[in-house]
Coordinates of C-alpha atoms in Angstrom, one line a residue:
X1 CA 14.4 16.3 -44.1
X2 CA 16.4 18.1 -41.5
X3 CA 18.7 16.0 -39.2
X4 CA 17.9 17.8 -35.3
X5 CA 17.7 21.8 -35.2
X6 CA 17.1 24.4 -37.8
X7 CA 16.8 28.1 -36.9
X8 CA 13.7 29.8 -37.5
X9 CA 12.4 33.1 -36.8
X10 CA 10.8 33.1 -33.2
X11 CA 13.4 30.5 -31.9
X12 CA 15.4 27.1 -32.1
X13 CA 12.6 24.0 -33.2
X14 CA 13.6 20.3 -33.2
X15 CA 12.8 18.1 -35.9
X16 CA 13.2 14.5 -36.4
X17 CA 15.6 12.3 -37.9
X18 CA 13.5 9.0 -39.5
X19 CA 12.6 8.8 -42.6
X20 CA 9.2 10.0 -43.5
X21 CA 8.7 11.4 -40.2
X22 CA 8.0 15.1 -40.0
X23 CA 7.3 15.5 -36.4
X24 CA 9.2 18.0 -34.6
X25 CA 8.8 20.1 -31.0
X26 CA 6.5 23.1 -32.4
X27 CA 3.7 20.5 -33.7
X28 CA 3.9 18.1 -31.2
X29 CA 5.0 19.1 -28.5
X30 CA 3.9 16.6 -26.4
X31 CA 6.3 14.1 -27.7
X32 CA 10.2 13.2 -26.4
X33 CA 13.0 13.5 -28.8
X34 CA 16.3 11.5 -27.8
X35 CA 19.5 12.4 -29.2
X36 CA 21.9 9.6 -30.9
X37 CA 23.9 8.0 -28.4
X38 CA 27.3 9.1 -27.8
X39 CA 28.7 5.7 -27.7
X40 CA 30.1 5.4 -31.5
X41 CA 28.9 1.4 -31.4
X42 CA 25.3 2.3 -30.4
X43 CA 25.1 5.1 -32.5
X44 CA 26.3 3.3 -35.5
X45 CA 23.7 0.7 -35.3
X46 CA 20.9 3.4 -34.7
X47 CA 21.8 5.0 -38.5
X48 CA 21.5 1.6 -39.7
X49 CA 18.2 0.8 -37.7
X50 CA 17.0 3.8 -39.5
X51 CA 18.2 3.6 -43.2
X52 CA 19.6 6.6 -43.1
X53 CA 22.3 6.1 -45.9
X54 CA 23.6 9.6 -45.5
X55 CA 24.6 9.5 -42.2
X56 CA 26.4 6.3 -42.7
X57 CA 29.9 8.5 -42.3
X58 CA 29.0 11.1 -39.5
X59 CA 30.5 10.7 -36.6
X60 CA 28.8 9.8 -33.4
X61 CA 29.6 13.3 -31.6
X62 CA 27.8 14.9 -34.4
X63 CA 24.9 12.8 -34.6
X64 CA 24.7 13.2 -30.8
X65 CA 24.8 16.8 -31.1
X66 CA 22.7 17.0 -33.9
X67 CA 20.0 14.1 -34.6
X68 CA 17.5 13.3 -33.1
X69 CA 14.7 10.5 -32.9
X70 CA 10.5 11.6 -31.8
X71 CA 9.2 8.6 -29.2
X72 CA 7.0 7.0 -32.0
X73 CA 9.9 5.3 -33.1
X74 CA 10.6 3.6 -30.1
X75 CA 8.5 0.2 -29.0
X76 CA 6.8 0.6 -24.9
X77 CA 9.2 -1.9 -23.7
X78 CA 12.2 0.4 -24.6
X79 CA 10.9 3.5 -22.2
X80 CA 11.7 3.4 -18.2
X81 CA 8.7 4.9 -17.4
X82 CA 5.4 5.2 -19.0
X83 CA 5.6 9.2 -19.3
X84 CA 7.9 7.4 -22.6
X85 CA 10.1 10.6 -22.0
X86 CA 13.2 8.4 -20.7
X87 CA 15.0 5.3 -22.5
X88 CA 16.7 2.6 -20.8
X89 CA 20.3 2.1 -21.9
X90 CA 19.9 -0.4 -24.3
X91 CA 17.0 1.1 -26.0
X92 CA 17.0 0.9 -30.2
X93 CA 14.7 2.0 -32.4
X94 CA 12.5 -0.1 -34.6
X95 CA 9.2 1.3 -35.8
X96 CA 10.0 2.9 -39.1
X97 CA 7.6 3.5 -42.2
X98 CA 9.8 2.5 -44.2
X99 CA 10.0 -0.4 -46.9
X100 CA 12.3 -2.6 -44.7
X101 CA 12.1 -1.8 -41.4
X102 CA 13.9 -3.7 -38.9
X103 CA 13.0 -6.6 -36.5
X104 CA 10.9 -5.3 -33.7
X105 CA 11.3 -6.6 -30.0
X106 CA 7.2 -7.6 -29.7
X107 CA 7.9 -10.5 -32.0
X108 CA 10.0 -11.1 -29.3
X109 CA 7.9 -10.5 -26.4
X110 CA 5.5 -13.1 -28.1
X111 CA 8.0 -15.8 -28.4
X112 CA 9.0 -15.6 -25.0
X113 CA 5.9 -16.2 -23.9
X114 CA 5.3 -19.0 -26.1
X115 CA 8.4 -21.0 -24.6
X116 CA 8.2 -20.1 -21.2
X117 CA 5.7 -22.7 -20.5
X118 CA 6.9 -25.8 -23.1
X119 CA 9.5 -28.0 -23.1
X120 CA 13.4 -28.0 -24.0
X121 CA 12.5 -29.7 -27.4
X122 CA 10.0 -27.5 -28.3
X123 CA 12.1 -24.6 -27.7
X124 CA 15.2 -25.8 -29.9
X125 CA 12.5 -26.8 -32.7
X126 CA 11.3 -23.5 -32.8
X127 CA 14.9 -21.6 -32.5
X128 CA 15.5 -23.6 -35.5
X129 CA 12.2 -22.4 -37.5
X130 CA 12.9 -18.9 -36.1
X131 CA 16.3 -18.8 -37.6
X132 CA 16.0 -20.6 -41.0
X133 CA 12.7 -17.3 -41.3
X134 CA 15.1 -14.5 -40.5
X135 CA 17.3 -15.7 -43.0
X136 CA 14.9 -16.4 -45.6
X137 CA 13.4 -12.8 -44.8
X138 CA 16.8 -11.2 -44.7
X139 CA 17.2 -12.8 -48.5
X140 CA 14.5 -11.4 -49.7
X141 CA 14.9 -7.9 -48.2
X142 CA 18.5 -8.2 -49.8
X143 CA 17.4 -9.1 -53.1
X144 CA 14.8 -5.9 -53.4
X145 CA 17.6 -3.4 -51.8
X146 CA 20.9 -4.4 -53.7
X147 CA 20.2 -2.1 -56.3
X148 CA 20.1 1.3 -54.3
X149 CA 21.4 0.5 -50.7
X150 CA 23.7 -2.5 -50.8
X151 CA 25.4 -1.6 -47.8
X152 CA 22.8 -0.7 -45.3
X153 CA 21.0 -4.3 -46.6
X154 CA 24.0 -6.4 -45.9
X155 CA 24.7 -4.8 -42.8
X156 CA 21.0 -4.6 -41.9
X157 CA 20.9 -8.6 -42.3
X158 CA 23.8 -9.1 -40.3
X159 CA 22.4 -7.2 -37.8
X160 CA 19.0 -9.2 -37.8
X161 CA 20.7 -12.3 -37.4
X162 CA 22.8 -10.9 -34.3
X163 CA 19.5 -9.6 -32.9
X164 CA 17.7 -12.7 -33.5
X165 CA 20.6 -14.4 -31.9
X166 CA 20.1 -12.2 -28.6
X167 CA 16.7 -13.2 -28.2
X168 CA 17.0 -16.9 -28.3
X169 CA 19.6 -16.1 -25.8
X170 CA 17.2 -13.8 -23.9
X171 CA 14.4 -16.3 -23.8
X172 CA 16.3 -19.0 -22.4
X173 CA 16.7 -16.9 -19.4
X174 CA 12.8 -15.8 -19.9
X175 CA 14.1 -12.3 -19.2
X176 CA 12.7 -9.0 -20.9
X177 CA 12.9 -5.4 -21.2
X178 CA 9.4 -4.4 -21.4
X179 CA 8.7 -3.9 -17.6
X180 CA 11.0 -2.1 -15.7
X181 CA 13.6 -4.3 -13.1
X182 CA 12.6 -4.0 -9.2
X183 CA 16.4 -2.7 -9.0
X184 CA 15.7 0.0 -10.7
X185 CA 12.8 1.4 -9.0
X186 CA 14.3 0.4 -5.6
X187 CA 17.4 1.8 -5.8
X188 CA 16.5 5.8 -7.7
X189 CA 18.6 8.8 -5.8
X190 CA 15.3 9.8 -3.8
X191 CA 14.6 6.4 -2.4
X192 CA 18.1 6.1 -1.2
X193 CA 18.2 9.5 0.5
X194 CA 14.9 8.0 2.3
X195 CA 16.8 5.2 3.0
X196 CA 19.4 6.7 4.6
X197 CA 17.2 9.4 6.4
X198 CA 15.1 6.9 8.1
X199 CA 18.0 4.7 8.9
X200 CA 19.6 7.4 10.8
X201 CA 15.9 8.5 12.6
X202 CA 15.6 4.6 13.4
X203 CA 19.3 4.7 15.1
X204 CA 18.5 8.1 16.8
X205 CA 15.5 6.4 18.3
X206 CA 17.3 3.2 19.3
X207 CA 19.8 5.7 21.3
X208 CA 16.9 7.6 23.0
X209 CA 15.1 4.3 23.9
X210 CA 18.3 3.2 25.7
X211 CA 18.8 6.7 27.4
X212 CA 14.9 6.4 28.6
X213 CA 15.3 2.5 30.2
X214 CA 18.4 3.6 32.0
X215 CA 16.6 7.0 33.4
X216 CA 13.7 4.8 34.5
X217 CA 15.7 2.0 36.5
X218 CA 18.0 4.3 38.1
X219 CA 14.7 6.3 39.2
X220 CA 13.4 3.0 40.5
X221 CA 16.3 2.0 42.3
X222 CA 16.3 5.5 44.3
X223 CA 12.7 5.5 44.7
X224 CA 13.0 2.0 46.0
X225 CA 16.6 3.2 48.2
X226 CA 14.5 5.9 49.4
X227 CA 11.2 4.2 50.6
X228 CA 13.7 2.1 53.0
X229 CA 15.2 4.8 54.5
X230 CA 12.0 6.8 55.0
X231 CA 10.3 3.4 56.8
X232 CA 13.0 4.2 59.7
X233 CA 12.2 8.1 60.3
X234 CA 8.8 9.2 62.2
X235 CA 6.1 9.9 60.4
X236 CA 5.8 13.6 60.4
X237 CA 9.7 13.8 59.5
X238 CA 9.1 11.2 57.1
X239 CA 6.7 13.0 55.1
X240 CA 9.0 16.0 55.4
X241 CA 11.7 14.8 54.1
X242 CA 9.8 12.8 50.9
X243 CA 8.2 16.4 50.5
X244 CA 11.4 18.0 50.2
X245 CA 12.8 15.2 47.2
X246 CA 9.8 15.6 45.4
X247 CA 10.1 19.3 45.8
X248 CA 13.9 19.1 44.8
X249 CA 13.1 17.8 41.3
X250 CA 10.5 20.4 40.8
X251 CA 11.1 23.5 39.0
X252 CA 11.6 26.3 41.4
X253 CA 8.1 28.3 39.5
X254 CA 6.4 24.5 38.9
X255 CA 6.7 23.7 43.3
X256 CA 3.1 23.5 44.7
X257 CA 2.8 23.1 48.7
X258 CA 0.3 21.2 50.8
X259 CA -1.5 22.8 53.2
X260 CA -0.1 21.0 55.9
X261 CA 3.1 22.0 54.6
X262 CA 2.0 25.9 54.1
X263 CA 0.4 25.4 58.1
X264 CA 3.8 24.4 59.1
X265 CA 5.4 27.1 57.3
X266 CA 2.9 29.8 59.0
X267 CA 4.1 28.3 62.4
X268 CA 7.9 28.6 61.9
X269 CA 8.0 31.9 60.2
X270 CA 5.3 33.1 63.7
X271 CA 8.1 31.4 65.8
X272 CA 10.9 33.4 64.5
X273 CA 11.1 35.2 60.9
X274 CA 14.8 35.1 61.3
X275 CA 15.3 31.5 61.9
X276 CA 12.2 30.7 59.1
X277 CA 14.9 33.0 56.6
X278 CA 17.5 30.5 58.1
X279 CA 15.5 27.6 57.5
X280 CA 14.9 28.7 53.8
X281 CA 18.5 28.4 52.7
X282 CA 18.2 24.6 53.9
X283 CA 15.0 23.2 53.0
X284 CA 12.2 24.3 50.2
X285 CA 10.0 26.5 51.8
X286 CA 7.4 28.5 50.6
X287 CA 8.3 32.3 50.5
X288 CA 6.7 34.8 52.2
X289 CA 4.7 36.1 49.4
X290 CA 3.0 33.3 49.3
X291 CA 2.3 32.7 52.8
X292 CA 0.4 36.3 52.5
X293 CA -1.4 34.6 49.8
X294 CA -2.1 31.6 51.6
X295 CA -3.4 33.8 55.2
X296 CA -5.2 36.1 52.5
X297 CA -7.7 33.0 51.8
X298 CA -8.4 32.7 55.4
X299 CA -11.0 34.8 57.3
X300 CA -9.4 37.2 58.9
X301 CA -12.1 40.0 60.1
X302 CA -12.3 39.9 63.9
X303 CA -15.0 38.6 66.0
X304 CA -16.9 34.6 65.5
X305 CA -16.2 34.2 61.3
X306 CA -19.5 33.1 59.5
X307 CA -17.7 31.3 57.1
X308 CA -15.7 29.1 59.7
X309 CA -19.4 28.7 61.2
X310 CA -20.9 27.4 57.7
X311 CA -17.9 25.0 57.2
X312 CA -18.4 23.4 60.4
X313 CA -21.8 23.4 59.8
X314 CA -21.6 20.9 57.3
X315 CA -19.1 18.9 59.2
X316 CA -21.5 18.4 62.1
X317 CA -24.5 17.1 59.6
X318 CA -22.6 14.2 59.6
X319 CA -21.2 13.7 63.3
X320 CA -23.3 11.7 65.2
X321 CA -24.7 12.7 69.0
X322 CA -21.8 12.1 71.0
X323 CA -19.7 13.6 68.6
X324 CA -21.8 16.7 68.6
X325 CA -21.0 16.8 72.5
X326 CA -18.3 19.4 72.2
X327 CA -16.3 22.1 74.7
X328 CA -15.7 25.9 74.0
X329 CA -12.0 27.2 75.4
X330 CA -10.6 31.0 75.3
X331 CA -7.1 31.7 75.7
X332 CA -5.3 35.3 75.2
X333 CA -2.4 35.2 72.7
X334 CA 0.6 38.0 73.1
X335 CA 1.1 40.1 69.8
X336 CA 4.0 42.4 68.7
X337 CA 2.7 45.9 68.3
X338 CA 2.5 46.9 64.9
X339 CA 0.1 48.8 62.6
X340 CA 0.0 48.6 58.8
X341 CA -2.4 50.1 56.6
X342 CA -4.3 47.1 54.2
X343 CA -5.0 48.8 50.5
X344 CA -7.7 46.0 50.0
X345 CA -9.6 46.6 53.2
X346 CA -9.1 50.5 53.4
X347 CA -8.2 50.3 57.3
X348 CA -5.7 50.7 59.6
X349 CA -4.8 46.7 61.0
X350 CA -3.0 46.7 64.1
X351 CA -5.5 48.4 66.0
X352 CA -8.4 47.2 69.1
X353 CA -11.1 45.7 67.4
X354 CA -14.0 43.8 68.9
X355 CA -15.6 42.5 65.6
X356 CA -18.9 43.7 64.0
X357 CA -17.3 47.7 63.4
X358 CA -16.5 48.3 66.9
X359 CA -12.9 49.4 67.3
X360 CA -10.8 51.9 69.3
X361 CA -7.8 53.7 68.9
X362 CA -5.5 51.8 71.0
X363 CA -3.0 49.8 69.7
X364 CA -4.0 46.0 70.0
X365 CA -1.4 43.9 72.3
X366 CA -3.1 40.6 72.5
X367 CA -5.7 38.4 70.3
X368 CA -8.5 36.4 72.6
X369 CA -9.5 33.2 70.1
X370 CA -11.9 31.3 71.0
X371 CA -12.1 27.3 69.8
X372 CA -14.4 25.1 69.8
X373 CA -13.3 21.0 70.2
X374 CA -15.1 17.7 70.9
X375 CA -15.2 16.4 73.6
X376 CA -15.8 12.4 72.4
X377 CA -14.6 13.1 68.9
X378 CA -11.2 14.0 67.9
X379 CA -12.0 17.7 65.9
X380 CA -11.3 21.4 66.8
X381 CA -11.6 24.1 65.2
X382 CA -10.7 27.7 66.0
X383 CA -14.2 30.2 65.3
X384 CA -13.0 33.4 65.7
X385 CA -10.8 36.2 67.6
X386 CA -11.0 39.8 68.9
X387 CA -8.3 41.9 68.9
X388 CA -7.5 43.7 72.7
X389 CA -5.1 46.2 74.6
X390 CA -4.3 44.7 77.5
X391 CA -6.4 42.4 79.2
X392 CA -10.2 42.2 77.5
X393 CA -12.9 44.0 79.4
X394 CA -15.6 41.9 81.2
X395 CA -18.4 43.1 79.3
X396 CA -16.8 42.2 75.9
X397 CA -16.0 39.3 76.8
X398 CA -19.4 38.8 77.8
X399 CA -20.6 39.7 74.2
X400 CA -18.3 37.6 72.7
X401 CA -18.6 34.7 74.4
X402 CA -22.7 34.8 74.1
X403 CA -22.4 35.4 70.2
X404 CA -20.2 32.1 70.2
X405 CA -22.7 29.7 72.2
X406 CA -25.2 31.3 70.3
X407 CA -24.1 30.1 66.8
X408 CA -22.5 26.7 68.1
X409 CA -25.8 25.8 69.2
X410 CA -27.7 26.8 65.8
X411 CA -25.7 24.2 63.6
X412 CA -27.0 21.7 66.0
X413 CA -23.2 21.4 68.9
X414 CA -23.8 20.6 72.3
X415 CA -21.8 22.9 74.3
X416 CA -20.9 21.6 77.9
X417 CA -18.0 23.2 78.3
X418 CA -16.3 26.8 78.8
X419 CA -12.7 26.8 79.3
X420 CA -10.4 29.0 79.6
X421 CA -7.1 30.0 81.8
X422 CA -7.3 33.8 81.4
X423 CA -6.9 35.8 85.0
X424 CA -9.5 38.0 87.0
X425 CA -11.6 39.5 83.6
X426 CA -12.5 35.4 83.1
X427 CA -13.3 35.7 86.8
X428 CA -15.5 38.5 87.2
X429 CA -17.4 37.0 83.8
X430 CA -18.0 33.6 85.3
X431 CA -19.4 35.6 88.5
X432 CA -21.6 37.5 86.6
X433 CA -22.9 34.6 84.6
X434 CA -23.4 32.6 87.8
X435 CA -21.0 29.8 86.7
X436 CA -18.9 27.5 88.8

């Protein structure tokens, strides 16, 4: 009988320390040997527990270092977990095969049981029989051992009686260590690290939430500050100005423009590009970039635009007759000479064009657009342009203007109408049409 570790060939083997136990780490290895405790009390009364004689005068830092006990000698209630691979800090061991083992604690488990539901007289009656059978027991344990281990049996009955003595203390309470304490399992290192993680995610959301209902009522107070101050502007500077906060909290590549707002745009920077550049260091406007973009969209071929004529088209299925009833003005609009070459179109644009592939090679100095507008409804709606030099020859004019009545007519417009204030070519066109 080895007392812990011998050294074999092929490595370091534990075996254990009870008598009559020959378990050790190579055959079973899945069993949990504990070493003696290190406290010289404890470990004292674990040699006596296990009648080993010869270890009666070791000393506790060499049993500690070198004995050990396999888990069979060690009741359930004894283990913290039920892996059995760790003792709680009181834990003894009393399963022995030996002659006279000591007390176990499931006599006690059974005894608590048994008082926990009767009476105050019951239990003293039975604390009584309990006592008056340990020493009885302890006697005759004492009488068969006083021949070869005098020592260990006095000790060993002096130790029952103490034990005996801690469970009629234990069951008064109706305490026991057979399950493990809700302390225990609520309070292990990880489960307070969790603790303490979510108590610091619930106080970094409790800071946030605050942050949040202050952003949103100071938002509400200026949305509210500035709804009263925009009921005193006009309308149209009204919208401007809500259009330029809303734009103003936008990120400068997140901005998006209405159309009216791109329209306007169009107008200013036509007006003057040096005041629109101006105008673009006070207010958020759209760049130029995508104004092209924005014209791009738009027919821009000369002459009457189909697509303008399909578009309207649907907007006059639903006019009614007098809204159908409509006028058809001209007017001549000044250009600045200037001729670029477009890479999507593969043509010089600057130049006279009359729409349909008829162009010359003078530079274009004025734009005739035509519109068309009702005359009981409130619409209008430019349907095309030619591009001129100078003032626009009768005969085009005459094209142009018959191509125009022509397709006004076929979406089912009245046309009563011709205006225009154009000089003698308007003239000499309403003499040769015979109109007054």
């Amino acid at each position: 009988m080895s007392c812990s570790k011998t050294k074999q060939k092929g490595g370091s083997r534990t075996y254990c320390s009870a008598v009559n136990c020959s378990n050790s780490k190579g055959s079973h290895p899945e069993l949990s040997f504990f070493r003696f405790p290190a406290d010289s009390k404890r470990s004292k009364e674990w040699v006596i527990l296990t009648r080993r004689q010869d270890l009666q005068n070791k000393t506790a830092d060499y049993l500690y270092r070198n004995c050990r006990l396999c888990a069979i000698h060690f009741e359930d209630c004894m283990f913290i977990s039920h892996l059995k691979n760790r003792l709680n800090p009181q834990a003894k061991p009393t399963l022995f095969d030996i002659p006279n083992p000591p007390p176990t604690v499931g006599q006690k488990r059974r005894f608590v049981e048994r008082i926990s539901t009767s009476d105050e007289d019951i239990v003293k009656e039975k604390r009584r029989k309990l006592v008056a059978d340990v020493e009885e027991q302890s006697s005759d344990q004492a009488r068969m051992m006083v021949d070869h281990n005098p020592v260990i049996v006095i000790e060993d009955n002096i130790t029952g009686l103490q034990d005996h003595q801690e469970d009629l203390q234990e069951a008064k309470t109706a305490e026991f260590c057979g399950q493990t304490s809700s302390t225990l399992t609520t309070n292990t290192p990880r489960k307070k690290r969790q603790r303490k993680v979510i108590e610091a995610k619930n106080k970094k959301i409790s800071r946030l939430n605050k942050k949040l209902s202050k952003v949103i009522r100071n938002k509400k107070t200026q949305k509210s500050a500035l709804d009263d101050a925009l009921k005193k502007l006009p309308p149209h500077l009204a919208g401007f100005v809500k259009l330029q906060f809303d734009l103003h909290a936008a990120k400068k590549h997140g901005r998006r423009y209405s159309p009216e707002m791109k329209s306007l745009a169009i107008s200013l920077f036509h007006a003057s590009g040096k005041a629109y550049r101006l105008l673009s260091k006070l207010f958020i406007l759209p760049t130029r970039s995508s104004l092209r973009n924005y014209i791009s969209k738009m027919p821009t071929e000369a002459g009457i635009s189909q697509a303008t004529i399909n578009t309207l088209k649907q907007k006059v299925s639903q006019m009614s007759d007098m809204e159908k009833l409509c006028s058809l003005c001209m007017d001549e609009i000044s250009l600045k000479t200037h001729l670029f070459y477009s890479i999507p179109k593969d043509k010089i644009v600057g130049l006279e064009d009359f729409g349909g592939g008829y162009r010359t090679n003078k530079v274009a100095t004025s734009a005739l657009v035509l519109l068309a507008r009702g005359i009981s409804g409130n619409w209008k709606q430019p349907i095309g342009y030619v591009l001129v030099n100078g003032a626009c020859p009768t005969d085009i004019l005459e094209d142009v203007m018959k191509e125009a009545l022509d397709k006004l007519q076929q979406i089912g417009l009245n046309v009563l109408v011709v205006m225009s204030d154009m000089g003698s070519n308007f003239h000499s066109f309403a003499n040769r049409m015979g109109v007054t």
